[in-house]
GROMACS .gro file of C-alpha atoms in nm:
model
  246
    1MET     CA    1   0.004   0.012   0.005
    2ILE     CA    2   0.147   0.345  -0.105
    3THR     CA    3   0.028   0.647  -0.042
    4HIS     CA    4   0.121   1.023  -0.071
    5TYR     CA    5   0.201   1.261   0.188
    6LEU     CA    6   0.337   1.608   0.228
    7GLN     CA    7   0.335   1.688  -0.152
    8ASN     CA    8   0.199   2.011  -0.268
    9GLY     CA    9   0.036   2.088   0.090
   10THR     CA   10  -0.057   1.912   0.400
   11ILE     CA   11  -0.202   1.926   0.743
   12ASP     CA   12  -0.373   2.262   0.846
   13ASP     CA   13  -0.167   2.520   0.615
   14PHE     CA   14  -0.234   2.353   0.278
   15HIS     CA   15  -0.149   2.586  -0.048
   16VAL     CA   16  -0.443   2.776  -0.225
   17ASP     CA   17  -0.478   2.467  -0.463
   18THR     CA   18  -0.717   2.477  -0.736
   19PHE     CA   19  -0.854   2.134  -0.639
   20GLN     CA   20  -0.917   2.077  -0.288
   21ASP     CA   21  -1.036   2.355  -0.033
   22TYR     CA   22  -0.918   2.298   0.303
   23SER     CA   23  -1.110   2.098   0.558
   24PRO     CA   24  -1.014   2.065   0.938
   25ARG     CA   25  -1.158   1.659   0.878
   26LEU     CA   26  -0.889   1.606   0.600
   27ALA     CA   27  -0.640   1.789   0.792
   28GLU     CA   28  -0.670   1.565   1.112
   29ARG     CA   29  -0.672   1.252   0.861
   30LEU     CA   30  -0.366   1.318   0.691
   31LEU     CA   31  -0.183   1.370   1.020
   32ASP     CA   32  -0.330   1.019   1.088
   33VAL     CA   33  -0.139   0.883   0.799
   34LEU     CA   34   0.196   1.009   0.899
   35GLU     CA   35   0.161   0.944   1.247
   36SER     CA   36   0.078   0.556   1.179
   37ASP     CA   37   0.279   0.266   1.247
   38CYS     CA   38   0.092   0.039   0.994
   39ASN     CA   39   0.348  -0.238   0.830
   40ASP     CA   40   0.125  -0.310   0.544
   41LEU     CA   41   0.146   0.086   0.441
   42MET     CA   42   0.464   0.289   0.249
   43VAL     CA   43   0.405   0.650   0.342
   44CYS     CA   44   0.588   0.902   0.096
   45ILE     CA   45   0.723   1.228   0.104
   46PRO     CA   46   0.937   1.394  -0.176
   47TYR     CA   47   1.295   1.242  -0.215
   48ALA     CA   48   1.379   1.645  -0.271
   49PHE     CA   49   1.331   1.712   0.124
   50ARG     CA   50   1.677   1.498   0.153
   51ASN     CA   51   1.819   1.590  -0.198
   52SER     CA   52   1.659   1.900  -0.393
   53SER     CA   53   1.918   1.855  -0.645
   54VAL     CA   54   1.735   1.583  -0.826
   55TYR     CA   55   1.536   1.874  -0.954
   56LYS     CA   56   1.656   2.172  -1.183
   57GLY     CA   57   1.520   2.541  -1.159
   58TYR     CA   58   1.194   2.608  -1.005
   59GLY     CA   59   1.187   2.245  -0.918
   60ARG     CA   60   1.459   2.275  -0.650
   61THR     CA   61   1.333   2.600  -0.513
   62PHE     CA   62   1.015   2.433  -0.483
   63PHE     CA   63   1.074   2.201  -0.274
   64GLU     CA   64   1.352   2.389  -0.093
   65ARG     CA   65   1.096   2.624   0.024
   66GLU     CA   66   0.844   2.307   0.140
   67TRP     CA   67   1.112   2.181   0.332
   68LEU     CA   68   1.126   2.460   0.550
   69LEU     CA   69   0.722   2.480   0.597
   70ARG     CA   70   0.691   2.098   0.622
   71LYS     CA   71   1.005   1.980   0.801
   72LYS     CA   72   0.827   1.972   1.168
   73PHE     CA   73   0.616   1.705   1.051
   74VAL     CA   74   0.879   1.521   0.899
   75VAL     CA   75   1.138   1.539   1.185
   76SER     CA   76   0.848   1.434   1.450
   77ALA     CA   77   0.785   1.111   1.263
   78ALA     CA   78   1.121   1.002   1.087
   79GLY     CA   79   1.232   0.799   1.336
   80ARG     CA   80   0.923   0.579   1.327
   81ARG     CA   81   0.945   0.492   0.982
   82LEU     CA   82   1.080   0.423   0.632
   83PHE     CA   83   0.981   0.683   0.417
   84GLY     CA   84   0.937   0.621  -0.014
   85ASP     CA   85   0.916   0.920  -0.242
   86SER     CA   86   0.604   1.074  -0.334
   87CYS     CA   87   0.747   1.203  -0.648
   88PHE     CA   88   0.815   0.841  -0.795
   89THR     CA   89   0.533   0.928  -1.031
   90ARG     CA   90   0.662   1.282  -1.131
   91PHE     CA   91   0.970   1.145  -1.324
   92TYR     CA   92   0.984   1.393  -1.681
   93LEU     CA   93   0.942   1.781  -1.603
   94GLY     CA   94   1.235   1.918  -1.386
   95ARG     CA   95   1.389   1.583  -1.300
   96LYS     CA   96   1.745   1.533  -1.356
   97ASP     CA   97   1.828   1.198  -1.173
   98ILE     CA   98   1.585   0.966  -1.396
   99LYS     CA   99   1.804   0.952  -1.729
  100ASP     CA  100   1.639   0.683  -1.917
  101LYS     CA  101   1.289   0.814  -1.879
  102VAL     CA  102   1.118   0.549  -2.126
  103HIS     CA  103   1.258   0.215  -1.920
  104TYR     CA  104   1.173   0.393  -1.607
  105VAL     CA  105   0.778   0.400  -1.770
  106ALA     CA  106   0.833   0.032  -1.820
  107LEU     CA  107   0.923  -0.030  -1.471
  108LEU     CA  108   0.636   0.161  -1.355
  109ARG     CA  109   0.380  -0.055  -1.583
  110GLN     CA  110   0.522  -0.321  -1.431
  111ILE     CA  111   0.281  -0.250  -1.085
  112TRP     CA  112   0.012  -0.338  -1.290
  113ASN     CA  113   0.130  -0.618  -1.511
  114GLY     CA  114  -0.147  -0.891  -1.556
  115LYS     CA  115  -0.355  -0.737  -1.292
  116ASP     CA  116  -0.708  -0.644  -1.262
  117ALA     CA  117  -0.715  -0.275  -1.190
  118LEU     CA  118  -0.952  -0.045  -1.058
  119VAL     CA  119  -0.899   0.326  -1.122
  120VAL     CA  120  -1.027   0.573  -0.864
  121GLU     CA  121  -0.976   0.953  -1.015
  122GLY     CA  122  -1.136   1.267  -1.093
  123GLU     CA  123  -1.419   1.257  -1.344
  124GLN     CA  124  -1.188   1.440  -1.588
  125SER     CA  125  -0.829   1.266  -1.535
  126ARG     CA  126  -0.898   1.032  -1.745
  127LEU     CA  127  -0.608   0.816  -1.665
  128GLY     CA  128  -0.436   0.617  -1.954
  129VAL     CA  129  -0.695   0.733  -2.194
  130GLY     CA  130  -0.542   0.805  -2.504
  131ASN     CA  131  -0.198   0.612  -2.445
  132GLU     CA  132  -0.107   0.280  -2.398
  133LEU     CA  133  -0.003   0.355  -1.987
  134PHE     CA  134  -0.255   0.072  -1.872
  135SER     CA  135  -0.267  -0.149  -2.176
  136ASN     CA  136  -0.065  -0.453  -1.985
  137ALA     CA  137  -0.312  -0.454  -1.710
  138ALA     CA  138  -0.556  -0.799  -1.718
  139SER     CA  139  -0.887  -0.556  -1.691
  140VAL     CA  140  -0.956  -0.146  -1.605
  141VAL     CA  141  -1.275  -0.055  -1.457
  142ARG     CA  142  -1.303   0.331  -1.327
  143ILE     CA  143  -1.487   0.495  -1.054
  144LEU     CA  144  -1.509   0.857  -1.109
  145CYS     CA  145  -1.483   1.113  -0.857
  146PRO     CA  146  -1.499   1.513  -0.809
  147ALA     CA  147  -1.239   1.677  -0.999
  148THR     CA  148  -1.277   1.938  -0.704
  149ASN     CA  149  -1.313   1.884  -0.368
  150ALA     CA  150  -1.334   1.528  -0.388
  151PHE     CA  151  -1.321   1.490   0.009
  152SER     CA  152  -1.657   1.652   0.046
  153LYS     CA  153  -1.755   1.296  -0.112
  154TYR     CA  154  -1.475   1.103   0.100
  155ASP     CA  155  -1.759   0.852   0.295
  156ARG     CA  156  -1.956   0.770  -0.027
  157ILE     CA  157  -1.615   0.747  -0.237
  158LEU     CA  158  -1.439   0.455   0.017
  159GLU     CA  159  -1.770   0.281   0.002
  160SER     CA  160  -1.784   0.255  -0.352
  161VAL     CA  161  -1.433   0.175  -0.416
  162THR     CA  162  -1.484  -0.087  -0.076
  163VAL     CA  163  -1.802  -0.254  -0.287
  164SER     CA  164  -1.554  -0.321  -0.602
  165ALA     CA  165  -1.182  -0.339  -0.466
  166LYS     CA  166  -1.186  -0.734  -0.417
  167GLY     CA  167  -0.943  -0.902  -0.612
  168ARG     CA  168  -0.832  -0.570  -0.790
  169LEU     CA  169  -0.534  -0.342  -0.767
  170VAL     CA  170  -0.650   0.014  -0.665
  171LEU     CA  171  -0.488   0.264  -0.887
  172LEU     CA  172  -0.584   0.634  -0.727
  173ALA     CA  173  -0.544   0.958  -0.815
  174LEU     CA  174  -0.728   1.173  -0.663
  175GLY     CA  175  -0.493   1.451  -0.469
  176HIS     CA  176  -0.513   1.471  -0.104
  177THR     CA  177  -0.829   1.261  -0.071
  178ALA     CA  178  -0.644   0.937  -0.247
  179THR     CA  179  -0.352   0.959   0.077
  180VAL     CA  180  -0.655   0.885   0.304
  181LEU     CA  181  -0.783   0.629   0.064
  182ALA     CA  182  -0.526   0.436   0.062
  183PHE     CA  183  -0.460   0.443   0.413
  184ASP     CA  184  -0.834   0.334   0.493
  185LEU     CA  185  -0.805   0.035   0.209
  186SER     CA  186  -0.475  -0.077   0.368
  187LYS     CA  187  -0.621  -0.118   0.722
  188ALA     CA  188  -0.931  -0.290   0.528
  189GLY     CA  189  -0.672  -0.556   0.362
  190PHE     CA  190  -0.671  -0.391  -0.004
  191HIS     CA  191  -0.378  -0.328  -0.241
  192ALA     CA  192  -0.367   0.043  -0.340
  193ILE     CA  193  -0.143   0.254  -0.470
  194ASP     CA  194  -0.189   0.650  -0.503
  195LEU     CA  195  -0.016   0.732  -0.890
  196GLY     CA  196  -0.056   1.078  -0.829
  197HIS     CA  197   0.019   1.291  -1.149
  198ILE     CA  198   0.148   0.960  -1.330
  199ASP     CA  199  -0.047   1.026  -1.652
  200ILE     CA  200   0.007   1.410  -1.701
  201GLU     CA  201   0.376   1.335  -1.671
  202TYR     CA  202   0.392   1.067  -1.902
  203GLU     CA  203   0.179   1.264  -2.132
  204TRP     CA  204   0.417   1.511  -2.120
  205MET     CA  205   0.679   1.300  -2.225
  206ARG     CA  206   0.500   1.182  -2.483
  207MET     CA  207   0.451   1.535  -2.593
  208GLY     CA  208   0.838   1.594  -2.573
  209ALA     CA  209   0.674   1.898  -2.366
  210LYS     CA  210   0.928   2.141  -2.181
  211GLU     CA  211   0.715   2.314  -1.936
  212LYS     CA  212   0.329   2.213  -1.783
  213VAL     CA  213   0.078   2.245  -2.033
  214PRO     CA  214  -0.254   2.131  -2.115
  215VAL     CA  215  -0.309   1.801  -2.241
  216PRO     CA  216  -0.613   1.749  -2.464
  217ASP     CA  217  -0.946   1.578  -2.274
  218LYS     CA  218  -0.752   1.594  -1.958
  219TYR     CA  219  -0.810   1.781  -1.661
  220VAL     CA  220  -0.457   1.922  -1.564
  221ASN     CA  221  -0.508   2.144  -1.229
  222GLU     CA  222  -0.162   2.257  -1.251
  223VAL     CA  223  -0.217   2.465  -1.531
  224SER     CA  224  -0.456   2.746  -1.577
  225GLY     CA  225  -0.561   2.666  -1.923
  226GLY     CA  226  -0.563   2.287  -1.820
  227ARG     CA  227  -0.875   2.329  -1.591
  228ILE     CA  228  -1.133   2.242  -1.828
  229SER     CA  229  -1.151   1.941  -1.988
  230THR     CA  230  -1.413   1.833  -2.301
  231GLY     CA  231  -1.668   1.591  -2.271
  232LEU     CA  232  -1.504   1.278  -2.444
  233GLN     CA  233  -1.699   1.056  -2.614
  234ASP     CA  234  -1.446   0.726  -2.576
  235SER     CA  235  -1.657   0.398  -2.601
  236ALA     CA  236  -1.400   0.190  -2.471
  237TYR     CA  237  -1.326   0.445  -2.167
  238LEU     CA  238  -1.679   0.470  -2.126
  239SER     CA  239  -1.715   0.083  -2.086
  240GLN     CA  240  -1.508   0.086  -1.788
  241ILE     CA  241  -1.680   0.334  -1.546
  242ILE     CA  242  -1.856   0.125  -1.285
  243ASP     CA  243  -1.959   0.411  -1.063
  244ARG     CA  244  -1.957   0.807  -1.046
  245VAL     CA  245  -1.954   0.931  -0.684
  246LEU     CA  246  -2.016   1.300  -0.764
   0.00000   0.00000   0.00000
């Protein structure tokens, strides 16, 4: 079970995000994740907190600033667990340490190779649609959730995922909500991974993008022109949707 933590704002001092308003309940749940001693859960924080040189330009400055804001939370938990890298799915833009990105993507795809996958995503995220990212999965079904402020529907989302997760690998792309969801699913005995921005990073790699840009038919919260997505009519994609919690 892999859940992202302390990436683009957490606890009681969120950044002003375009996809999640501050919630006292969410802040409390995120702290629960950080302080958890669950052996079946890998909590991830940015490796750049330890070594910011893996990024260049603004990316390096961003993580150095974030470390100053978040270090009190990390230091308090550092002696209790081993952290993974929450940016393991941010492999393209600004990243210097991953040289062979095509090979890196191939390694990531082994996570769901031959497995039945349940994708839990924002309603316009459309992970793997229009590319072959999940083509090696045995099957893919989807639960669509709000593109913004998904945590306001958290209880309903958790209920829907729990009903459909048996026998499936749960792949999450739902902002801060995914962090808490992966935690709760791990306690319930399910396998889940917070994949964050994997699909958008992959699309940028395919495009050869030099900066963050809109991606056609997909909601990109980090780009002002990417926060509007079209009504995609793709029969294969639509057939994969098994529930909508909106």
